[in-house]
GROMACS .gro file of C-alpha atoms in nm:
model
  220
    1MET     CA    1  -0.589  -1.369   0.252
    2ASN     CA    2  -0.725  -1.108   0.493
    3ARG     CA    3  -0.793  -0.755   0.372
    4LEU     CA    4  -0.494  -0.596   0.549
    5THR     CA    5  -0.249  -0.845   0.400
    6HIS     CA    6  -0.411  -0.800   0.060
    7ILE     CA    7  -0.355  -0.424   0.076
    8PHE     CA    8   0.006  -0.472   0.190
    9VAL     CA    9   0.085  -0.702  -0.103
   10ILE     CA   10  -0.056  -0.452  -0.352
   11PHE     CA   11   0.143  -0.170  -0.189
   12LEU     CA   12   0.465  -0.370  -0.205
   13LEU     CA   13   0.415  -0.460  -0.570
   14VAL     CA   14   0.334  -0.101  -0.659
   15PHE     CA   15   0.643   0.026  -0.477
   16VAL     CA   16   0.881  -0.225  -0.633
   17LEU     CA   17   0.745  -0.216  -0.987
   18ILE     CA   18   0.592   0.129  -1.028
   19VAL     CA   19   0.710   0.383  -0.772
   20SER     CA   20   1.077   0.288  -0.787
   21PRO     CA   21   1.237   0.532  -1.033
   22ASN     CA   22   1.462   0.265  -1.181
   23ALA     CA   23   1.188   0.007  -1.226
   24GLU     CA   24   1.194  -0.174  -1.558
   25LYS     CA   25   0.900  -0.342  -1.720
   26PHE     CA   26   0.834  -0.686  -1.578
   27GLU     CA   27   0.893  -0.960  -1.834
   28ILE     CA   28   0.819  -1.331  -1.849
   29ALA     CA   29   1.086  -1.523  -2.037
   30GLN     CA   30   0.983  -1.848  -2.205
   31ILE     CA   31   1.259  -2.109  -2.230
   32ARG     CA   32   1.357  -2.247  -2.568
   33TYR     CA   33   1.492  -2.599  -2.519
   34GLY     CA   34   1.583  -2.902  -2.729
   35GLY     CA   35   1.429  -3.247  -2.743
   36GLY     CA   36   1.115  -3.182  -2.945
   37GLY     CA   37   0.880  -3.107  -2.656
   38ASP     CA   38   0.708  -2.804  -2.813
   39TRP     CA   39   0.889  -2.535  -2.613
   40TYR     CA   40   0.689  -2.276  -2.808
   41GLY     CA   41   0.350  -2.387  -2.674
   42ASP     CA   42   0.096  -2.150  -2.520
   43GLN     CA   43   0.194  -1.876  -2.762
   44THR     CA   44  -0.070  -1.630  -2.641
   45ALA     CA   45  -0.057  -1.727  -2.274
   46VAL     CA   46   0.237  -1.511  -2.169
   47SER     CA   47   0.111  -1.191  -2.331
   48ASN     CA   48  -0.232  -1.247  -2.173
   49TRP     CA   49  -0.067  -1.321  -1.839
   50LEU     CA   50   0.116  -0.988  -1.854
   51LYS     CA   51  -0.210  -0.807  -1.934
   52ILE     CA   52  -0.370  -0.969  -1.629
   53LEU     CA   53  -0.084  -0.851  -1.408
   54LYS     CA   54  -0.120  -0.498  -1.539
   55LYS     CA   55  -0.496  -0.494  -1.489
   56ARG     CA   56  -0.520  -0.665  -1.151
   57LEU     CA   57  -0.196  -0.557  -0.985
   58GLY     CA   58  -0.119  -0.236  -1.170
   59MET     CA   59   0.225  -0.368  -1.263
   60ASN     CA   60   0.448  -0.207  -1.521
   61VAL     CA   61   0.478  -0.494  -1.769
   62SER     CA   62   0.616  -0.574  -2.111
   63ASN     CA   63   0.367  -0.618  -2.395
   64GLN     CA   64   0.482  -0.960  -2.510
   65ARG     CA   65   0.672  -1.271  -2.411
   66VAL     CA   66   1.047  -1.299  -2.438
   67VAL     CA   67   1.211  -1.618  -2.563
   68VAL     CA   68   1.545  -1.719  -2.411
   69ARG     CA   69   1.786  -2.008  -2.414
   70LEU     CA   70   1.933  -2.112  -2.083
   71THR     CA   71   2.281  -2.031  -2.211
   72ASP     CA   72   2.194  -1.678  -2.323
   73ARG     CA   73   2.417  -1.411  -2.168
   74ASN     CA   74   2.117  -1.199  -2.073
   75LEU     CA   75   1.940  -1.478  -1.880
   76TYR     CA   76   1.983  -1.298  -1.548
   77ARG     CA   77   1.789  -1.003  -1.680
   78TYR     CA   78   1.476  -1.211  -1.628
   79PRO     CA   79   1.390  -1.307  -1.268
   80PHE     CA   80   1.105  -1.530  -1.385
   81LEU     CA   81   1.134  -1.814  -1.637
   82TYR     CA   82   0.845  -2.007  -1.792
   83LEU     CA   83   0.882  -2.357  -1.935
   84VAL     CA   84   0.600  -2.539  -2.110
   85GLY     CA   85   0.567  -2.839  -2.338
   86HIS     CA   86   0.386  -3.155  -2.444
   87GLY     CA   87   0.672  -3.403  -2.460
   88ASN     CA   88   1.044  -3.448  -2.435
   89ILE     CA   89   1.275  -3.189  -2.281
   90GLN     CA   90   1.647  -3.225  -2.333
   91LEU     CA   91   1.899  -2.994  -2.168
   92SER     CA   92   2.266  -2.987  -2.257
   93THR     CA   93   2.536  -2.996  -1.991
   94ALA     CA   94   2.586  -2.622  -2.036
   95GLU     CA   95   2.212  -2.555  -2.003
   96THR     CA   96   2.189  -2.770  -1.691
   97LYS     CA   97   2.476  -2.581  -1.528
   98SER     CA   98   2.336  -2.244  -1.630
   99LEU     CA   99   1.989  -2.320  -1.491
  100ARG     CA  100   2.132  -2.440  -1.160
  101GLU     CA  101   2.343  -2.126  -1.120
  102TYR     CA  102   2.048  -1.906  -1.219
  103LEU     CA  103   1.818  -2.064  -0.962
  104ILE     CA  104   2.062  -2.059  -0.671
  105SER     CA  105   2.138  -1.695  -0.753
  106GLY     CA  106   1.779  -1.587  -0.697
  107GLY     CA  107   1.595  -1.678  -1.016
  108PHE     CA  108   1.264  -1.863  -1.036
  109LEU     CA  109   1.129  -2.125  -1.278
  110PHE     CA  110   0.761  -2.202  -1.336
  111VAL     CA  111   0.698  -2.524  -1.529
  112ASN     CA  112   0.358  -2.585  -1.689
  113ASP     CA  113   0.277  -2.944  -1.783
  114ASP     CA  114   0.084  -2.918  -2.109
  115TYR     CA  115   0.041  -3.299  -2.098
  116GLY     CA  116   0.323  -3.540  -2.165
  117LEU     CA  117   0.595  -3.332  -2.001
  118ASP     CA  118   0.623  -3.509  -1.667
  119ALA     CA  119   0.877  -3.786  -1.727
  120SER     CA  120   1.131  -3.579  -1.917
  121PHE     CA  121   1.102  -3.280  -1.686
  122ARG     CA  122   1.165  -3.493  -1.379
  123ARG     CA  123   1.465  -3.649  -1.552
  124GLU     CA  124   1.617  -3.314  -1.651
  125ILE     CA  125   1.553  -3.130  -1.324
  126LYS     CA  126   1.730  -3.418  -1.147
  127LYS     CA  127   2.038  -3.333  -1.353
  128VAL     CA  128   2.010  -2.972  -1.242
  129PHE     CA  129   1.987  -3.063  -0.872
  130PRO     CA  130   2.096  -3.428  -0.829
  131LYS     CA  131   2.062  -3.420  -0.451
  132LYS     CA  132   1.723  -3.250  -0.436
  133GLN     CA  133   1.374  -3.393  -0.471
  134LEU     CA  134   1.058  -3.237  -0.609
  135LYS     CA  135   0.820  -3.206  -0.317
  136SER     CA  136   0.443  -3.191  -0.320
  137ILE     CA  137   0.325  -2.840  -0.235
  138PRO     CA  138   0.044  -2.863   0.023
  139ASN     CA  139  -0.278  -2.670  -0.030
  140ASP     CA  140  -0.203  -2.440   0.263
  141HIS     CA  141   0.121  -2.314   0.107
  142PRO     CA  142   0.135  -1.933   0.058
  143ILE     CA  143   0.159  -1.966  -0.320
  144TYR     CA  144  -0.210  -2.060  -0.319
  145HIS     CA  145  -0.314  -1.781  -0.082
  146CYS     CA  146  -0.074  -1.486  -0.123
  147PHE     CA  147  -0.321  -1.278  -0.326
  148TYR     CA  148  -0.624  -1.486  -0.417
  149ASP     CA  149  -0.735  -1.743  -0.163
  150LEU     CA  150  -0.739  -2.069  -0.360
  151LYS     CA  151  -0.805  -2.422  -0.244
  152GLY     CA  152  -0.493  -2.547  -0.418
  153LEU     CA  153  -0.371  -2.584  -0.775
  154PRO     CA  154  -0.678  -2.562  -1.002
  155LYS     CA  155  -0.752  -2.822  -1.268
  156ILE     CA  156  -0.778  -2.620  -1.590
  157HIS     CA  157  -0.761  -2.859  -1.884
  158GLN     CA  158  -0.891  -3.216  -1.872
  159HIS     CA  159  -0.612  -3.398  -2.053
  160ASN     CA  160  -0.677  -3.703  -1.836
  161GLY     CA  161  -0.829  -3.790  -1.504
  162ASP     CA  162  -0.521  -3.716  -1.294
  163PRO     CA  163  -0.578  -3.450  -1.029
  164ALA     CA  164  -0.389  -3.123  -1.055
  165GLN     CA  165  -0.089  -3.118  -0.826
  166GLY     CA  166   0.178  -2.862  -0.752
  167PHE     CA  167   0.537  -2.967  -0.691
  168GLY     CA  168   0.827  -2.757  -0.577
  169LEU     CA  169   1.202  -2.763  -0.553
  170PHE     CA  170   1.365  -2.568  -0.271
  171HIS     CA  171   1.715  -2.427  -0.227
  172ASP     CA  172   1.816  -2.300   0.116
  173GLY     CA  173   1.450  -2.290   0.212
  174ARG     CA  174   1.347  -2.082  -0.090
  175LEU     CA  175   1.107  -2.216  -0.351
  176VAL     CA  176   1.303  -2.193  -0.678
  177VAL     CA  177   1.093  -2.419  -0.903
  178PHE     CA  178   0.715  -2.450  -0.909
  179TYR     CA  179   0.587  -2.734  -1.127
  180ALA     CA  180   0.217  -2.746  -1.216
  181TYR     CA  181   0.135  -3.107  -1.302
  182SER     CA  182  -0.191  -3.205  -1.476
  183SER     CA  183  -0.332  -2.855  -1.436
  184ASP     CA  184  -0.226  -2.662  -1.746
  185ILE     CA  185  -0.247  -2.305  -1.626
  186GLY     CA  186  -0.113  -2.195  -1.966
  187ASP     CA  187  -0.415  -2.329  -2.154
  188GLY     CA  188  -0.641  -2.125  -1.930
  189LEU     CA  189  -0.444  -1.810  -2.012
  190GLU     CA  190  -0.448  -1.854  -2.389
  191ASP     CA  191  -0.680  -1.655  -2.615
  192LYS     CA  192  -1.038  -1.767  -2.560
  193LYS     CA  193  -1.078  -1.883  -2.921
  194ILE     CA  194  -0.796  -2.137  -2.878
  195HIS     CA  195  -0.975  -2.325  -2.600
  196SER     CA  196  -1.331  -2.211  -2.654
  197ASP     CA  197  -1.464  -2.506  -2.452
  198ASP     CA  198  -1.310  -2.372  -2.130
  199PRO     CA  199  -1.590  -2.204  -1.930
  200PRO     CA  200  -1.532  -1.856  -1.783
  201HIS     CA  201  -1.493  -1.980  -1.426
  202ILE     CA  202  -1.212  -2.213  -1.533
  203ARG     CA  203  -1.030  -1.932  -1.713
  204GLN     CA  204  -1.079  -1.721  -1.401
  205GLN     CA  205  -0.912  -1.987  -1.188
  206ALA     CA  206  -0.615  -1.995  -1.426
  207ALA     CA  207  -0.583  -1.616  -1.409
  208ARG     CA  208  -0.598  -1.615  -1.031
  209MET     CA  209  -0.334  -1.885  -1.001
  210ALA     CA  210  -0.114  -1.696  -1.246
  211VAL     CA  211  -0.146  -1.380  -1.034
  212ASN     CA  212  -0.062  -1.576  -0.720
  213ILE     CA  213   0.251  -1.725  -0.874
  214ILE     CA  214   0.392  -1.385  -0.966
  215THR     CA  215   0.285  -1.228  -0.636
  216TYR     CA  216   0.457  -1.507  -0.445
  217VAL     CA  217   0.779  -1.478  -0.644
  218LEU     CA  218   0.798  -1.101  -0.597
  219THR     CA  219   0.720  -1.103  -0.225
  220HIS     CA  220   0.921  -1.402  -0.099
   0.00000   0.00000   0.00000
């Protein structure tokens, strides 16, 4: 990102989330789902993510994560949903319908593969949008360059040898789902003591990708 664009993005974020008199604190809502896939994972990641947004972007943020079910009446209060897990995800018919309506109405979903999530997520997101396909997000996509200039989705945690890869689902040309496969951004955002073997530069990459995701969502 060039310097002029960088300054513009900061100005826009400040105006929307700080200067606006009716601005509420930005919140990240973590989805509680069924199926036994550890929906509650990365328990310190969201709060640390919010701190990073406050420090690096000057955003007015909440102090902690919010937990929601897809059928909660207040779902639309949160423009950004976070889903993480190690294994099976299972969405009910009502949850599937609610997520579809939320996404086509302007909401955004970030999915973090904490290893073992891939098969069930692909199955469930196909129920949400039967006629759509997850598409590989190329390394020149704005989500990797809208604030920090990254080479692509960083590999944070070495669960296996698979390369990190970003996938997206689009509706009417808008990216509504960003799926981080074999990267595990959440692990890199957790308290340092939880993954003490992660070197500082890896944690820095996770933080930068996390900032880019939010910047992209709020400016596109």
